Structures are given as C-alpha cells and as structure tokens.
mmCIF file with all atom_site columns, C-alpha atoms in Angstrom:
data_model
loop_
_atom_site.group_PDB
_atom_site.id
_atom_site.type_symbol
_atom_site.label_atom_id
_atom_site.label_alt_id
_atom_site.label_comp_id
_atom_site.label_asym_id
_atom_site.label_entity_id
_atom_site.label_seq_id
_atom_site.pdbx_PDB_ins_code
_atom_site.Cartn_x
_atom_site.Cartn_y
_atom_site.Cartn_z
_atom_site.occupancy
_atom_site.B_iso_or_equiv
_atom_site.pdbx_formal_charge
_atom_site.auth_seq_id
_atom_site.auth_comp_id
_atom_site.auth_asym_id
_atom_site.auth_atom_id
_atom_site.pdbx_PDB_model_num
ATOM 1   C CA . MET A 1 1   ? 19.037  -4.908  -21.245 1.00 40.00 ? 180 MET A CA 1
ATOM 2   C CA . ALA A 1 2   ? 16.771  -8.637  -20.867 1.00 44.00 ? 181 ALA A CA 1
ATOM 3   C CA . ARG A 1 3   ? 13.910  -8.812  -19.145 1.00 43.00 ? 182 ARG A CA 1
ATOM 4   C CA . ILE A 1 4   ? 13.878  -10.828 -16.109 1.00 45.00 ? 183 ILE A CA 1
ATOM 5   C CA . ASP A 1 5   ? 11.511  -13.864 -15.479 1.00 47.00 ? 184 ASP A CA 1
ATOM 6   C CA . ASN A 1 6   ? 9.049   -12.424 -13.047 1.00 46.00 ? 185 ASN A CA 1
ATOM 7   C CA . LYS A 1 7   ? 8.040   -16.504 -11.994 1.00 49.00 ? 186 LYS A CA 1
ATOM 8   C CA . ALA A 1 8   ? 10.091  -16.524 -9.207  1.00 44.00 ? 187 ALA A CA 1
ATOM 9   C CA . ARG A 1 9   ? 10.077  -13.212 -7.550  1.00 43.00 ? 188 ARG A CA 1
ATOM 10  C CA . LEU A 1 10  ? 6.642   -13.751 -8.156  1.00 46.00 ? 189 LEU A CA 1
ATOM 11  C CA . SER A 1 11  ? 6.085   -16.526 -6.195  1.00 52.00 ? 190 SER A CA 1
ATOM 12  C CA . GLU A 1 12  ? 5.410   -15.448 -1.962  1.00 58.00 ? 191 GLU A CA 1
ATOM 13  C CA . ASN A 1 13  ? 7.688   -17.289 0.842   1.00 68.00 ? 192 ASN A CA 1
ATOM 14  C CA . VAL A 1 14  ? 6.509   -17.403 4.017   1.00 80.00 ? 193 VAL A CA 1
ATOM 15  C CA . ASP A 1 15  ? 8.565   -18.057 7.386   1.00 88.00 ? 194 ASP A CA 1
ATOM 16  C CA . SER A 1 16  ? 8.130   -20.297 9.609   1.00 94.00 ? 195 SER A CA 1
ATOM 17  C CA . PRO A 1 17  ? 7.415   -18.858 13.366  1.00 95.00 ? 196 PRO A CA 1
ATOM 18  C CA . GLU A 1 18  ? 11.075  -19.141 14.370  1.00 97.00 ? 197 GLU A CA 1
ATOM 19  C CA . VAL A 1 19  ? 12.528  -17.053 11.491  1.00 96.00 ? 198 VAL A CA 1
ATOM 20  C CA . LEU A 1 20  ? 9.522   -14.017 11.312  1.00 93.00 ? 199 LEU A CA 1
ATOM 21  C CA . GLU A 1 21  ? 10.397  -13.545 15.256  1.00 96.00 ? 200 GLU A CA 1
ATOM 22  C CA . GLU A 1 22  ? 14.261  -13.866 14.183  1.00 97.00 ? 201 GLU A CA 1
ATOM 23  C CA . LYS A 1 23  ? 13.128  -10.962 11.055  1.00 95.00 ? 202 LYS A CA 1
ATOM 24  C CA . CYS A 1 24  ? 11.064  -9.370  12.857  1.00 94.00 ? 203 CYS A CA 1
ATOM 25  C CA . LEU A 1 25  ? 13.769  -8.536  16.075  1.00 97.00 ? 204 LEU A CA 1
ATOM 26  C CA . LYS A 1 26  ? 16.785  -7.530  13.772  1.00 97.00 ? 205 LYS A CA 1
ATOM 27  C CA . LEU A 1 27  ? 13.739  -5.031  12.262  1.00 95.00 ? 206 LEU A CA 1
ATOM 28  C CA . VAL A 1 28  ? 13.477  -3.785  15.550  1.00 95.00 ? 207 VAL A CA 1
ATOM 29  C CA . GLU A 1 29  ? 16.989  -3.250  16.713  1.00 97.00 ? 208 GLU A CA 1
ATOM 30  C CA . LEU A 1 30  ? 17.120  -1.603  12.366  1.00 97.00 ? 209 LEU A CA 1
ATOM 31  C CA . ILE A 1 31  ? 14.290  1.156   13.005  1.00 96.00 ? 210 ILE A CA 1
ATOM 32  C CA . LYS A 1 32  ? 15.953  1.281   17.322  1.00 96.00 ? 211 LYS A CA 1
ATOM 33  C CA . ASN A 1 33  ? 19.712  2.955   15.916  1.00 97.00 ? 212 ASN A CA 1
ATOM 34  C CA . ALA A 1 34  ? 18.289  4.406   12.922  1.00 97.00 ? 213 ALA A CA 1
ATOM 35  C CA . ARG A 1 35  ? 18.674  8.717   12.840  1.00 95.00 ? 214 ARG A CA 1
ATOM 36  C CA . CYS A 1 36  ? 14.936  8.191   10.672  1.00 96.00 ? 215 CYS A CA 1
ATOM 37  C CA . THR A 1 37  ? 12.886  5.729   9.364   1.00 97.00 ? 216 THR A CA 1
ATOM 38  C CA . ILE A 1 38  ? 11.205  5.794   6.140   1.00 98.00 ? 217 ILE A CA 1
ATOM 39  C CA . VAL A 1 39  ? 8.769   3.536   5.219   1.00 97.00 ? 218 VAL A CA 1
ATOM 40  C CA . TYR A 1 40  ? 8.124   2.741   1.503   1.00 97.00 ? 219 TYR A CA 1
ATOM 41  C CA . THR A 1 41  ? 4.938   -0.378  0.951   1.00 95.00 ? 220 THR A CA 1
ATOM 42  C CA . GLY A 1 42  ? 3.715   -1.558  -2.280  1.00 88.00 ? 221 GLY A CA 1
ATOM 43  C CA . ALA A 1 43  ? 0.440   -3.414  -2.840  1.00 79.00 ? 222 ALA A CA 1
ATOM 44  C CA . GLY A 1 44  ? 1.623   -6.409  -1.056  1.00 83.00 ? 223 GLY A CA 1
ATOM 45  C CA . ILE A 1 45  ? 0.898   -4.154  2.169   1.00 87.00 ? 224 ILE A CA 1
ATOM 46  C CA . SER A 1 46  ? -2.753  -4.134  0.691   1.00 85.00 ? 225 SER A CA 1
ATOM 47  C CA . THR A 1 47  ? -3.574  -7.425  -0.188  1.00 79.00 ? 226 THR A CA 1
ATOM 48  C CA . ALA A 1 48  ? -3.822  -9.092  3.147   1.00 79.00 ? 227 ALA A CA 1
ATOM 49  C CA . ALA A 1 49  ? -7.340  -6.998  2.519   1.00 80.00 ? 228 ALA A CA 1
ATOM 50  C CA . SER A 1 50  ? -7.619  -8.792  -0.503  1.00 76.00 ? 229 SER A CA 1
ATOM 51  C CA . ILE A 1 51  ? -7.056  -5.800  -2.754  1.00 77.00 ? 230 ILE A CA 1
ATOM 52  C CA . PRO A 1 52  ? -5.486  -7.569  -6.216  1.00 71.00 ? 231 PRO A CA 1
ATOM 53  C CA . ASP A 1 53  ? -2.500  -6.048  -6.975  1.00 69.00 ? 232 ASP A CA 1
ATOM 54  C CA . TYR A 1 54  ? -1.033  -5.751  -10.571 1.00 68.00 ? 233 TYR A CA 1
ATOM 55  C CA . ARG A 1 55  ? 1.912   -8.033  -11.500 1.00 69.00 ? 234 ARG A CA 1
ATOM 56  C CA . GLY A 1 56  ? 1.028   -11.090 -9.033  1.00 70.00 ? 235 GLY A CA 1
ATOM 57  C CA . PRO A 1 57  ? -0.368  -14.387 -10.085 1.00 70.00 ? 236 PRO A CA 1
ATOM 58  C CA . SER A 1 58  ? -3.980  -12.954 -9.675  1.00 68.00 ? 237 SER A CA 1
ATOM 59  C CA . GLY A 1 59  ? -2.741  -9.825  -10.801 1.00 69.00 ? 238 GLY A CA 1
ATOM 60  C CA . LEU A 1 60  ? -4.719  -6.598  -12.700 1.00 69.00 ? 239 LEU A CA 1
ATOM 61  C CA . TRP A 1 61  ? -2.287  -6.251  -15.302 1.00 68.00 ? 240 TRP A CA 1
ATOM 62  C CA . THR A 1 62  ? -1.128  -10.453 -15.137 1.00 74.00 ? 241 THR A CA 1
ATOM 63  C CA . LEU A 1 63  ? -4.560  -10.768 -15.543 1.00 72.00 ? 242 LEU A CA 1
ATOM 64  C CA . ALA A 1 64  ? -5.100  -8.091  -18.476 1.00 75.00 ? 243 ALA A CA 1
ATOM 65  C CA . ARG A 1 65  ? -2.012  -9.869  -20.327 1.00 80.00 ? 244 ARG A CA 1
ATOM 66  C CA . GLN A 1 66  ? -3.524  -12.932 -20.852 1.00 78.00 ? 245 GLN A CA 1
ATOM 67  C CA . GLY A 1 67  ? -6.985  -11.656 -21.819 1.00 80.00 ? 246 GLY A CA 1
ATOM 68  C CA . LYS A 1 68  ? -8.594  -12.081 -18.982 1.00 78.00 ? 247 LYS A CA 1
ATOM 69  C CA . ILE A 1 69  ? -11.333 -9.709  -17.511 1.00 73.00 ? 248 ILE A CA 1
ATOM 70  C CA . PRO A 1 70  ? -10.166 -9.080  -13.950 1.00 64.00 ? 249 PRO A CA 1
ATOM 71  C CA . SER A 1 71  ? -12.952 -9.243  -11.309 1.00 64.00 ? 250 SER A CA 1
ATOM 72  C CA . THR A 1 72  ? -14.707 -6.298  -10.085 1.00 60.00 ? 251 THR A CA 1
ATOM 73  C CA . SER A 1 73  ? -15.808 -7.365  -7.471  1.00 57.00 ? 252 SER A CA 1
ATOM 74  C CA . VAL A 1 74  ? -13.353 -6.310  -4.581  1.00 62.00 ? 253 VAL A CA 1
ATOM 75  C CA . ASN A 1 75  ? -14.198 -2.615  -3.213  1.00 65.00 ? 254 ASN A CA 1
ATOM 76  C CA . PRO A 1 76  ? -11.286 -1.268  -2.390  1.00 65.00 ? 255 PRO A CA 1
ATOM 77  C CA . ILE A 1 77  ? -13.315 1.542   -0.590  1.00 70.00 ? 256 ILE A CA 1
ATOM 78  C CA . ALA A 1 78  ? -15.163 -1.130  1.760   1.00 71.00 ? 257 ALA A CA 1
ATOM 79  C CA . SER A 1 79  ? -11.613 -2.804  2.518   1.00 81.00 ? 258 SER A CA 1
ATOM 80  C CA . SER A 1 80  ? -10.804 -1.908  5.891   1.00 86.00 ? 259 SER A CA 1
ATOM 81  C CA . PRO A 1 81  ? -6.256  -0.858  7.126   1.00 91.00 ? 260 PRO A CA 1
ATOM 82  C CA . THR A 1 82  ? -4.474  -4.263  7.282   1.00 90.00 ? 261 THR A CA 1
ATOM 83  C CA . THR A 1 83  ? -2.588  -5.488  10.624  1.00 91.00 ? 262 THR A CA 1
ATOM 84  C CA . ALA A 1 84  ? 0.497   -4.229  8.723   1.00 92.00 ? 263 ALA A CA 1
ATOM 85  C CA . HIS A 1 85  ? -1.473  -0.806  8.011   1.00 94.00 ? 264 HIS A CA 1
ATOM 86  C CA . ILE A 1 86  ? -2.269  -0.571  11.850  1.00 96.00 ? 265 ILE A CA 1
ATOM 87  C CA . VAL A 1 87  ? 1.188   -1.508  12.604  1.00 95.00 ? 266 VAL A CA 1
ATOM 88  C CA . LEU A 1 88  ? 3.146   1.616   10.648  1.00 97.00 ? 267 LEU A CA 1
ATOM 89  C CA . LYS A 1 89  ? 0.295   4.250   11.887  1.00 98.00 ? 268 LYS A CA 1
ATOM 90  C CA . GLU A 1 90  ? 1.318   2.814   15.299  1.00 97.00 ? 269 GLU A CA 1
ATOM 91  C CA . LEU A 1 91  ? 5.002   3.149   14.522  1.00 97.00 ? 270 LEU A CA 1
ATOM 92  C CA . CYS A 1 92  ? 4.572   6.571   13.310  1.00 98.00 ? 271 CYS A CA 1
ATOM 93  C CA . ARG A 1 93  ? 2.634   7.819   16.224  1.00 97.00 ? 272 ARG A CA 1
ATOM 94  C CA . ASN A 1 94  ? 5.122   6.664   18.629  1.00 96.00 ? 273 ASN A CA 1
ATOM 95  C CA . GLY A 1 95  ? 7.213   8.405   16.795  1.00 96.00 ? 274 GLY A CA 1
ATOM 96  C CA . TRP A 1 96  ? 9.642   5.596   15.444  1.00 97.00 ? 275 TRP A CA 1
ATOM 97  C CA . VAL A 1 97  ? 8.641   6.105   12.014  1.00 98.00 ? 276 VAL A CA 1
ATOM 98  C CA . ARG A 1 98  ? 9.049   9.952   10.175  1.00 98.00 ? 277 ARG A CA 1
ATOM 99  C CA . HIS A 1 99  ? 7.282   8.934   7.154   1.00 98.00 ? 278 HIS A CA 1
ATOM 100 C CA . VAL A 1 100 ? 5.255   6.179   4.641   1.00 98.00 ? 279 VAL A CA 1
ATOM 101 C CA . VAL A 1 101 ? 6.053   6.611   1.243   1.00 98.00 ? 280 VAL A CA 1
ATOM 102 C CA . SER A 1 102 ? 3.046   4.490   -0.675  1.00 95.00 ? 281 SER A CA 1
ATOM 103 C CA . GLN A 1 103 ? 3.286   3.265   -4.272  1.00 92.00 ? 282 GLN A CA 1
ATOM 104 C CA . ASN A 1 104 ? -0.907  2.634   -3.306  1.00 89.00 ? 283 ASN A CA 1
ATOM 105 C CA . CYS A 1 105 ? -3.880  4.816   -4.107  1.00 84.00 ? 284 CYS A CA 1
ATOM 106 C CA . ASP A 1 106 ? -6.164  2.769   -1.957  1.00 88.00 ? 285 ASP A CA 1
ATOM 107 C CA . GLY A 1 107 ? -6.781  5.279   1.181   1.00 89.00 ? 286 GLY A CA 1
ATOM 108 C CA . LEU A 1 108 ? -5.370  2.409   3.444   1.00 92.00 ? 287 LEU A CA 1
ATOM 109 C CA . HIS A 1 109 ? -2.805  4.464   4.930   1.00 94.00 ? 288 HIS A CA 1
ATOM 110 C CA . LEU A 1 110 ? -5.006  7.317   5.731   1.00 92.00 ? 289 LEU A CA 1
ATOM 111 C CA . ARG A 1 111 ? -8.137  4.874   6.986   1.00 91.00 ? 290 ARG A CA 1
ATOM 112 C CA . SER A 1 112 ? -5.448  3.176   8.983   1.00 94.00 ? 291 SER A CA 1
ATOM 113 C CA . GLY A 1 113 ? -4.572  6.989   11.407  1.00 95.00 ? 292 GLY A CA 1
ATOM 114 C CA . ILE A 1 114 ? -1.816  7.621   9.374   1.00 97.00 ? 293 ILE A CA 1
ATOM 115 C CA . PRO A 1 115 ? -1.033  11.689  9.508   1.00 95.00 ? 294 PRO A CA 1
ATOM 116 C CA . ARG A 1 116 ? -1.686  12.617  5.988   1.00 92.00 ? 295 ARG A CA 1
ATOM 117 C CA . HIS A 1 117 ? 1.416   14.962  6.482   1.00 96.00 ? 296 HIS A CA 1
ATOM 118 C CA . MET A 1 118 ? 3.603   11.738  7.740   1.00 97.00 ? 297 MET A CA 1
ATOM 119 C CA . LEU A 1 119 ? 2.338   10.350  3.730   1.00 96.00 ? 298 LEU A CA 1
ATOM 120 C CA . SER A 1 120 ? 3.344   10.648  0.606   1.00 96.00 ? 299 SER A CA 1
ATOM 121 C CA . GLU A 1 121 ? 1.473   8.692   -2.565  1.00 93.00 ? 300 GLU A CA 1
ATOM 122 C CA . ILE A 1 122 ? 3.173   9.342   -5.163  1.00 93.00 ? 301 ILE A CA 1
ATOM 123 C CA . HIS A 1 123 ? 0.497   7.389   -7.576  1.00 89.00 ? 302 HIS A CA 1
ATOM 124 C CA . GLY A 1 124 ? -2.143  9.804   -5.833  1.00 82.00 ? 303 GLY A CA 1
ATOM 125 C CA . ASN A 1 125 ? -5.475  8.110   -3.979  1.00 84.00 ? 304 ASN A CA 1
ATOM 126 C CA . THR A 1 126 ? -7.960  7.166   -5.360  1.00 80.00 ? 305 THR A CA 1
ATOM 127 C CA . THR A 1 127 ? -10.175 8.623   -2.453  1.00 83.00 ? 306 THR A CA 1
ATOM 128 C CA . ILE A 1 128 ? -8.747  12.656  -2.124  1.00 86.00 ? 307 ILE A CA 1
ATOM 129 C CA . GLU A 1 129 ? -10.254 15.694  -4.272  1.00 85.00 ? 308 GLU A CA 1
ATOM 130 C CA . VAL A 1 130 ? -8.359  18.550  -4.480  1.00 87.00 ? 309 VAL A CA 1
ATOM 131 C CA . CYS A 1 131 ? -10.442 21.722  -5.132  1.00 89.00 ? 310 CYS A CA 1
ATOM 132 C CA . SER A 1 132 ? -8.593  23.771  -8.538  1.00 88.00 ? 311 SER A CA 1
ATOM 133 C CA . ASN A 1 133 ? -9.793  27.058  -7.061  1.00 92.00 ? 312 ASN A CA 1
ATOM 134 C CA . CYS A 1 134 ? -7.735  27.183  -3.447  1.00 94.00 ? 313 CYS A CA 1
ATOM 135 C CA . ASP A 1 135 ? -5.753  23.524  -3.595  1.00 92.00 ? 314 ASP A CA 1
ATOM 136 C CA . LYS A 1 136 ? -7.981  22.474  -0.286  1.00 92.00 ? 315 LYS A CA 1
ATOM 137 C CA . GLU A 1 137 ? -8.187  18.470  0.439   1.00 88.00 ? 316 GLU A CA 1
ATOM 138 C CA . TYR A 1 138 ? -11.445 16.355  0.467   1.00 88.00 ? 317 TYR A CA 1
ATOM 139 C CA . ILE A 1 139 ? -11.622 12.684  1.413   1.00 84.00 ? 318 ILE A CA 1
ATOM 140 C CA . ARG A 1 140 ? -14.272 11.124  -0.110  1.00 84.00 ? 319 ARG A CA 1
ATOM 141 C CA . ASN A 1 141 ? -15.827 7.571   1.481   1.00 81.00 ? 320 ASN A CA 1
ATOM 142 C CA . PHE A 1 142 ? -16.160 7.120   -2.607  1.00 81.00 ? 321 PHE A CA 1
ATOM 143 C CA . ASP A 1 143 ? -13.855 6.399   -5.461  1.00 80.00 ? 322 ASP A CA 1
ATOM 144 C CA . VAL A 1 144 ? -12.983 9.935   -6.233  1.00 81.00 ? 323 VAL A CA 1
ATOM 145 C CA . THR A 1 145 ? -11.711 9.287   -10.174 1.00 78.00 ? 324 THR A CA 1
ATOM 146 C CA . VAL A 1 146 ? -14.483 6.736   -11.336 1.00 75.00 ? 325 VAL A CA 1
ATOM 147 C CA . ASN A 1 147 ? -16.224 9.906   -13.113 1.00 69.00 ? 326 ASN A CA 1
ATOM 148 C CA . SER A 1 148 ? -12.876 11.637  -13.519 1.00 66.00 ? 327 SER A CA 1
ATOM 149 C CA . GLY A 1 149 ? -11.907 10.365  -17.032 1.00 60.00 ? 328 GLY A CA 1
ATOM 150 C CA . PHE A 1 150 ? -9.110  8.927   -15.886 1.00 54.00 ? 329 PHE A CA 1
ATOM 151 C CA . GLU A 1 151 ? -8.662  5.528   -16.059 1.00 53.00 ? 330 GLU A CA 1
#
C-alpha cells in the first residue's frame, strides 16, 4: 500500500463561528441521542496547552526526521488542561460521556478532573507510578519516566 502524503492531513482548518456553531449543535444532538458516548482523544487536544504533537509541522517526530532538535522548553507537567479537557470533564461529570480513551500521556485529562475509572490512557501517563508489589497507583506532580530508562 502506498504511503499517503501527509501535508494535506497536517494543515489545520479553522472554521468560521457560524460553521463551528453548526458543528457544535450537531455534536450536541449526537450526544443527546446516543445510548453511550465514548470520546477518543489525541495530541490535538493538548496542543492548545503548548504541548507539541508528534506528526504536525512542528511535531517532535517531524523535526527529528529533518535532523532538527525539538525544543525542550515546554514542560508538559507545568501545562494546564485546556478548555477542551475541562468540557470533557463536565460531560463526564454530568453523565453525557461514559468514558474517555486517550493516546496522550501528558496527564492533562486526570488533572482536568476526569475520574481515573472513566479514563483509559493507551500509551500510559508520565505522572503515574505503580507499586510493583501491590499495584497501587501514585499520581505525581513530576515526570516519573525521567529516571526510568524509558525514552
């Protein structure tokens, strides 16, 4: 299978306020009429918190492929949840969203207040340590992977 050129996929489209309102109203209808709503998130939800994505024009992997060293000036641990994170938390709290599945490991969903039992972080979470004896989880305010040997 041939690889698809990513350039068109990577450009960001900003909708007009009218189009955005129309899309939001459609989303509200879909959620209201759903038996069960699961939300799947990726890097885009955290880029507004200045956390770089991996594949975007300034993404970590994109820069690495170009032989450039990505900036380490952004500390995900110091970032705050975005408006989208807070909206998801409220949708969970009010019973409109049953579960959030995230590809992100930045911890912003947890810090937004989404309960742990309503969140699956498929790539893990850089702020959670698990005791190897009892499996208890400890949420830290620092990146636990720094000295773990994982890169």
